[in-house]
Short mmCIF file of C-alpha atoms in Angstrom, two decimals:
data_model
loop_
_atom_site.label_atom_id
_atom_site.label_comp_id
_atom_site.label_asym_id
_atom_site.label_seq_id
_atom_site.Cartn_x
_atom_site.Cartn_y
_atom_site.Cartn_z
CA MET W 795 -15.10 0.20 8.71
CA ILE W 796 -11.35 0.77 8.56
CA LEU W 797 -9.34 -2.09 10.03
CA PRO W 798 -5.74 -1.27 11.09
CA VAL W 799 -3.37 -4.15 10.44
CA VAL W 800 0.39 -4.68 10.81
CA ALA W 801 2.55 -7.02 8.75
CA GLY W 802 6.17 -8.03 9.21
CA ILE W 803 8.55 -8.66 6.33
CA LEU W 804 11.22 -10.93 7.76
CA LEU W 805 14.47 -10.47 5.82
CA ASN W 806 17.24 -13.02 6.17
CA GLY W 807 20.93 -12.31 5.65
CA ARG W 808 20.73 -13.35 1.98
CA GLY W 809 17.97 -10.88 1.14
CA GLY W 810 15.20 -13.46 1.17
CA TYR W 811 11.76 -12.75 2.62
CA LEU W 812 9.28 -14.95 4.46
CA LEU W 813 5.70 -15.65 3.38
CA ALA W 814 3.06 -17.61 5.27
CA GLN W 815 0.04 -19.48 3.91
CA ARG W 816 -3.31 -18.80 5.55
CA PRO W 817 -4.83 -21.96 7.08
CA PRO W 818 -8.26 -23.48 6.42
CA GLY W 819 -11.06 -21.75 8.28
CA LYS W 820 -9.68 -18.22 7.89
CA ILE W 821 -10.86 -15.59 5.43
CA MET W 822 -9.01 -16.11 2.10
CA ALA W 823 -7.64 -19.46 3.28
CA GLY W 824 -4.83 -20.82 1.14
CA PHE W 825 -3.53 -17.39 0.16
CA TRP W 826 0.03 -16.41 1.05
CA GLU W 827 0.87 -13.24 2.95
CA PHE W 828 3.41 -11.48 5.09
CA PRO W 829 2.76 -12.54 8.71
CA GLY W 830 0.83 -10.11 10.89
CA GLY W 831 -2.64 -9.21 12.02
CA LYS W 832 -5.06 -6.73 13.51
CA VAL W 833 -4.00 -3.93 15.83
CA GLU W 834 -5.79 -4.32 19.14
CA ALA W 835 -7.28 -1.39 21.08
CA GLY W 836 -4.61 0.55 22.97
CA GLU W 837 -1.69 -0.97 21.03
CA THR W 838 0.92 0.95 19.08
CA LEU W 839 1.78 -0.43 15.66
CA ARG W 840 5.09 -1.78 16.93
CA GLN W 841 3.44 -3.45 19.94
CA ALA W 842 0.94 -5.10 17.62
CA LEU W 843 3.75 -6.30 15.35
CA ASP W 844 5.70 -7.80 18.25
CA ARG W 845 2.62 -9.58 19.60
CA GLU W 846 1.44 -10.92 16.24
CA LEU W 847 4.83 -12.31 15.21
CA GLU W 848 5.30 -13.98 18.58
CA GLU W 849 1.85 -15.58 18.33
CA GLU W 850 2.10 -16.59 14.68
CA LEU W 851 5.79 -17.43 14.28
CA GLY W 852 7.06 -17.98 17.80
CA ILE W 853 9.76 -15.33 17.49
CA ARG W 854 10.70 -12.23 19.45
CA VAL W 855 11.37 -9.18 17.27
CA ASN W 856 14.68 -7.50 18.09
CA CYS W 857 14.90 -4.95 15.26
CA ALA W 858 12.12 -3.70 12.98
CA THR W 859 11.74 -0.49 11.00
CA PRO W 860 8.56 1.02 9.51
CA TRP W 861 8.32 0.84 5.76
CA MET W 862 5.07 1.50 3.87
CA SER W 863 1.37 1.76 4.62
CA ARG W 864 -1.20 0.71 2.05
CA GLN W 865 -5.00 0.72 2.01
CA PHE W 866 -7.02 -2.08 0.46
CA ASP W 867 -10.71 -2.80 0.12
CA TYR W 868 -11.80 -6.36 0.81
CA PRO W 869 -15.38 -7.70 0.82
CA HIS W 870 -15.40 -7.74 4.62
CA ALA W 871 -13.56 -4.48 5.41
CA ARG W 872 -11.31 -1.64 4.33
CA VAL W 873 -7.85 -2.55 5.58
CA VAL W 874 -4.91 -0.23 6.23
CA VAL W 875 -1.75 -2.32 6.44
CA SER W 876 1.38 -0.89 8.05
CA PHE W 877 4.36 -2.91 6.84
CA PHE W 878 7.57 -3.27 8.85
CA ARG W 879 10.93 -4.62 7.74
CA VAL W 880 12.01 -7.09 10.40
CA LEU W 881 15.80 -7.22 10.38
CA ALA W 882 16.58 -9.25 13.51
CA TRP W 883 14.69 -11.63 15.76
CA SER W 884 15.21 -14.32 18.38
CA GLY W 885 14.05 -17.86 17.70
CA THR W 886 13.32 -19.82 14.53
CA PRO W 887 10.11 -18.93 12.66
CA GLN W 888 7.54 -21.71 12.99
CA ALA W 889 4.06 -22.10 11.51
CA CYS W 890 2.26 -21.71 14.84
CA GLU W 891 -0.98 -20.53 13.20
CA PHE W 892 -0.24 -20.95 9.50
CA GLN W 893 -0.47 -23.87 7.12
CA LYS W 894 3.02 -23.36 5.69
CA LEU W 895 6.02 -21.01 5.77
CA SER W 896 8.45 -20.47 2.92
CA TRP W 897 11.39 -18.18 2.06
CA PHE W 898 11.54 -16.43 -1.32
CA ASP W 899 14.16 -14.51 -3.31
CA PRO W 900 13.05 -10.96 -4.27
CA GLU W 901 15.01 -11.21 -7.53
CA GLU W 902 13.01 -14.26 -8.65
CA ALA W 903 9.41 -14.23 -9.84
CA LEU W 904 6.85 -16.06 -7.76
CA PRO W 905 5.61 -19.35 -9.28
CA GLU W 906 2.87 -19.03 -11.90
CA GLY W 907 -0.55 -19.09 -10.28
CA PHE W 908 0.89 -18.35 -6.84
CA ALA W 909 -1.96 -17.18 -4.57
CA LEU W 910 -0.67 -14.03 -2.87
CA LEU W 911 -2.97 -11.68 -0.97
CA PRO W 912 -3.56 -8.58 -3.14
CA ALA W 913 -2.42 -6.30 -0.31
CA ASN W 914 1.03 -7.87 -0.50
CA LEU W 915 1.59 -7.74 -4.28
CA PRO W 916 3.19 -4.25 -4.50
CA LEU W 917 5.61 -5.14 -1.72
CA ILE W 918 7.19 -8.00 -3.66
CA ARG W 919 8.42 -5.67 -6.39
CA ALA W 920 9.55 -3.06 -3.88
CA LEU W 921 11.66 -5.68 -2.08
CA SER W 922 13.93 -5.91 -5.12
CA LEU W 923 14.81 -2.21 -4.81
CA PRO W 924 18.25 -1.73 -3.21
CA PRO W 925 19.00 0.61 -0.29
CA VAL W 926 21.19 2.99 -2.31
CA TYR W 927 20.20 4.79 -5.53
CA GLY W 928 23.18 6.37 -7.25
CA LEU W 929 23.03 9.48 -9.45
CA THR W 930 25.67 10.38 -12.02
CA ARG W 931 27.40 13.75 -12.44
CA ALA W 932 29.67 13.10 -15.38
CA HIS W 933 29.10 16.68 -16.53
CA GLU W 934 31.18 17.72 -13.50
CA LEU W 935 33.66 14.87 -13.09
CA GLY W 936 34.08 13.87 -16.73
CA GLU W 937 33.06 10.56 -18.29
CA GLU W 938 36.03 8.42 -17.34
CA PRO W 939 36.23 9.55 -13.69
CA MET W 940 32.46 8.99 -13.38
CA LEU W 941 32.73 5.53 -14.92
CA ALA W 942 35.46 4.70 -12.41
CA VAL W 943 33.21 5.84 -9.54
CA ILE W 944 30.33 3.70 -10.86
CA ASP W 945 32.61 0.69 -11.29
CA ASP W 946 33.88 1.01 -7.73
CA ALA W 947 30.37 1.54 -6.33
CA CYS W 948 29.12 -1.59 -8.11
CA ARG W 949 31.94 -3.57 -6.54
CA ARG W 950 30.63 -2.39 -3.17
CA GLY W 951 27.00 -3.25 -3.86
CA LEU W 952 25.41 -0.48 -6.00
CA ARG W 953 22.52 -1.98 -7.98
CA LEU W 954 20.42 1.03 -9.07
CA LEU W 955 21.75 4.03 -11.00
CA GLN W 956 20.19 7.15 -12.49
CA VAL W 957 21.96 8.76 -15.43
CA ARG W 958 21.28 12.40 -14.60
CA GLU W 959 23.04 14.44 -17.28
CA LYS W 960 20.54 17.19 -18.04
CA PHE W 961 22.91 19.24 -20.18
CA TRP W 962 23.86 16.44 -22.57
CA SER W 963 22.34 15.56 -25.92
CA ALA W 964 20.34 12.37 -26.41
CA GLU W 965 23.27 10.90 -28.34
CA GLN W 966 25.71 11.62 -25.51
CA ILE W 967 23.39 10.03 -22.96
CA ALA W 968 22.82 6.92 -25.10
CA CYS W 969 26.57 6.51 -25.58
CA PHE W 970 27.19 6.94 -21.84
CA VAL W 971 24.56 4.32 -20.98
CA GLN W 972 26.32 1.82 -23.24
CA LYS W 973 29.68 2.60 -21.65
CA ILE W 974 28.17 2.00 -18.21
CA ARG W 975 26.73 -1.32 -19.43
CA GLN W 976 30.14 -2.42 -20.64
CA ARG W 977 31.91 -1.43 -17.43
CA THR W 978 29.34 -3.04 -15.13
CA GLN W 979 28.65 -6.33 -16.92
CA PRO W 980 29.65 -8.46 -13.90
CA TRP W 981 26.93 -6.88 -11.76
CA PRO W 982 23.10 -6.74 -12.05
CA LEU W 983 22.94 -2.94 -12.27
CA ARG W 984 19.62 -1.35 -13.23
CA ILE W 985 20.06 1.90 -15.17
CA LEU W 986 17.39 4.61 -15.30
CA VAL W 987 17.69 7.73 -17.46
CA ASN W 988 16.46 11.05 -16.09
CA GLY W 989 14.01 12.88 -18.29
CA ASP W 990 11.76 11.94 -21.15
CA PRO W 991 10.49 8.33 -21.31
CA GLU W 992 11.15 8.17 -25.06
CA LEU W 993 14.78 9.13 -24.43
CA ALA W 994 15.09 6.32 -21.89
CA GLN W 995 13.66 3.84 -24.39
CA ARG W 996 16.08 4.96 -27.11
CA THR W 997 19.09 4.53 -24.85
CA GLY W 998 18.22 0.94 -23.95
CA ALA W 999 17.99 1.80 -20.24
CA ASP W 1000 16.02 -0.31 -17.78
CA GLY W 1001 13.71 2.58 -17.02
CA VAL W 1002 13.14 6.28 -16.64
CA HIS W 1003 13.37 8.68 -13.72
CA LEU W 1004 10.70 11.36 -14.09
CA PRO W 1005 11.46 14.95 -13.06
CA ALA W 1006 8.73 16.53 -10.95
CA ARG W 1007 7.67 18.81 -13.82
CA LEU W 1008 6.49 15.79 -15.85
CA LEU W 1009 4.28 14.33 -13.14
CA GLU W 1010 1.27 16.55 -13.91
CA ILE W 1011 1.81 16.36 -17.67
CA LEU W 1012 1.95 12.62 -18.27
CA LYS W 1013 -1.38 10.81 -18.64
CA GLY W 1014 -0.15 7.41 -17.52
CA ARG W 1015 2.81 5.29 -16.51
CA PRO W 1016 5.57 5.16 -19.14
CA ASP W 1017 5.89 1.78 -20.84
CA LEU W 1018 9.21 0.83 -19.25
CA PRO W 1019 10.17 -1.88 -16.73
CA TRP W 1020 11.13 0.61 -14.01
CA VAL W 1021 9.83 4.11 -13.35
CA GLY W 1022 11.00 6.43 -10.58
CA ALA W 1023 9.98 10.02 -9.84
CA SER W 1024 11.43 13.09 -8.15
CA CYS W 1025 9.12 14.64 -5.57
CA HIS W 1026 9.38 17.60 -3.23
CA SER W 1027 5.88 17.77 -1.74
CA ARG W 1028 2.74 15.85 -0.83
CA THR W 1029 1.11 16.88 -4.12
CA GLU W 1030 3.97 15.51 -6.20
CA LEU W 1031 3.98 12.25 -4.24
CA GLU W 1032 0.26 11.89 -4.97
CA GLN W 1033 0.88 12.60 -8.67
CA ALA W 1034 3.63 9.98 -8.75
CA GLN W 1035 1.33 7.47 -7.10
CA GLY W 1036 -1.39 8.23 -9.63
CA LEU W 1037 0.99 7.44 -12.49
CA GLY W 1038 1.83 4.09 -10.96
CA VAL W 1039 5.57 4.65 -10.56
CA ASP W 1040 7.68 2.04 -8.79
CA PHE W 1041 9.30 4.43 -6.32
CA ALA W 1042 9.77 8.08 -5.47
CA VAL W 1043 12.75 10.18 -4.43
CA LEU W 1044 11.84 12.86 -1.88
CA GLY W 1045 13.96 15.83 -0.90
CA PRO W 1046 16.00 17.72 -0.28
CA VAL W 1047 16.20 16.37 3.25
CA CYS W 1048 19.33 18.38 4.08
CA PRO W 1049 21.03 21.40 2.47
CA THR W 1050 22.62 20.46 -0.84
CA GLN W 1051 25.24 21.92 -3.19
CA THR W 1052 23.13 21.01 -6.22
CA HIS W 1053 20.21 23.22 -5.13
CA PRO W 1054 21.59 25.59 -2.47
CA ALA W 1055 18.49 27.83 -2.53
CA ALA W 1056 16.06 24.97 -1.90
CA HIS W 1057 14.47 24.79 1.54
CA PRO W 1058 15.41 21.43 3.11
CA LEU W 1059 12.57 19.30 4.42
CA GLY W 1060 14.44 17.95 7.42
CA TRP W 1061 13.88 14.43 8.72
CA PRO W 1062 10.58 15.11 10.58
CA GLU W 1063 8.81 16.42 7.46
CA PHE W 1064 10.36 13.74 5.27
CA THR W 1065 9.09 11.07 7.65
CA ALA W 1066 5.58 12.55 7.75
CA LEU W 1067 5.33 12.73 3.95
CA ARG W 1068 6.83 9.28 3.55
CA HIS W 1069 4.30 7.85 5.98
CA GLU W 1070 1.40 9.26 3.94
CA SER W 1071 2.60 7.74 0.67
CA PRO W 1072 2.13 4.08 -0.30
CA LEU W 1073 5.25 4.25 -2.48
CA PRO W 1074 8.78 3.16 -1.58
CA VAL W 1075 10.55 6.50 -0.98
CA TYR W 1076 14.26 7.26 -1.16
CA ALA W 1077 15.64 10.20 0.82
CA LEU W 1078 17.68 12.70 -1.22
CA GLY W 1079 19.64 15.84 -0.58
CA GLY W 1080 22.94 16.42 1.18
CA LEU W 1081 23.20 12.79 2.25
CA THR W 1082 26.16 10.41 2.35
CA GLY W 1083 26.36 6.72 3.11
CA LEU W 1084 26.49 7.59 6.80
CA ALA W 1085 22.83 8.66 6.59
CA LEU W 1086 21.62 5.30 5.27
CA ASN W 1087 20.81 3.79 8.65
CA GLN W 1088 18.96 6.93 9.75
CA ALA W 1089 16.92 6.92 6.55
CA ILE W 1090 15.95 3.27 7.05
CA GLN W 1091 14.91 4.02 10.64
CA GLN W 1092 12.63 6.77 9.28
CA GLY W 1093 10.91 4.29 6.97
CA ALA W 1094 12.72 5.25 3.77
CA GLN W 1095 13.52 2.71 1.09
CA GLY W 1096 17.06 4.02 1.38
CA ILE W 1097 19.04 7.03 0.17
CA ALA W 1098 19.71 8.58 -3.23
CA VAL W 1099 23.23 9.96 -3.50
CA MET W 1100 25.11 11.99 -6.07
CA ARG W 1101 28.16 13.61 -4.48
CA GLY W 1102 28.15 10.98 -1.77
CA LEU W 1103 28.43 8.10 -4.23
CA GLU W 1104 32.22 8.18 -4.18
CA ASP W 1105 32.27 7.70 -0.42
CA TRP W 1106 29.44 5.19 -0.12
CA ALA W 1107 30.06 1.63 0.92
CA GLU W 1108 27.20 -0.78 1.60
#
C-alpha cells in the first residue's frame, strides 16, 4: 500500500526550521519530524497541508511552495512524502497534537543521538543549500574582474559557488580557488570545482560539481563533503540520484548564450522533471535573479546563474 503524506517545513526569518516530536501512542512515538500527515480522499496536496498544519500547529498557512517528494518504506506502509516550504503563516505554532516543538538552525548539526524520522533526514542537509548557486566565467571576464563579482555577490548573500573554468589547467584552477578563499574569508562560501573529483580534492575545494558525462561513468559518490551534478533529462537525474549527490542542476530552462543550440526545457518540463526527482534541483539556463521567485514557486531549490551573477541580489 502506498500512503500519500504531506509535510510542512516552517522557515522563520532567520533561516531556522521547525521540528515536532511525535507523542506517545503514535507509531514511532518520540521521533522528531516535520509536521504533516496523510492526504485524505479528494484532497489536493496543498489542501492536505493546510488542514494538517491547522490541526497540528494551530496555524493558517499563507504562503507555501512545493519542494521535494520522497518515498520511504516503513514496516506498516510505503510512504510518499510531498514536502512543502512554508514561508508565511498566521498564528503562533503550538503543539496541539505533538509532545514538543523546537526550532533548529540548518547550519548546525542536530544533537548526537537525536531521533529524527528517516524520511526527514535528507531534508536537513538540503535545508543548508542556499537559493542561488553562482558559476564563474573568469575565462571570459578575467580573474580580477571575476573575483570582484564574487566578492560583491558574497556581500549580497552568495553562499555557494561553482568554479567552472573548463579551459584552464589544474594548476590555474587550484590557484583561483585559493584566491577566492582569500577574497571571501568573511563569508561562509562553499566552493565546488567543476569536473573530476580528484581535481576538486587537489584544489582544497568543498566539493565537486559533476558534468553530465561523468554520471554514467562513476561507480559511486565521490568522497567529498558536497557533490552536485549537471542534468538535462530524466535519465541523468536518475543517474545523479543513484550516485547519492547532494543536489542537481537542471536545464537549460530558457535560451542561453553559453549553449545557444540547446533546446530549452521551459518551466513546465522543468517542473515535471523536478517533481519526479527526490533531489534538490536548481534551475539553470538564461536566468537572472528576477527568476528566483518563479523557480521557488515551481519547486526548485533555487537558481544557478553565470552571466546573471553580476546582477543578482538576494
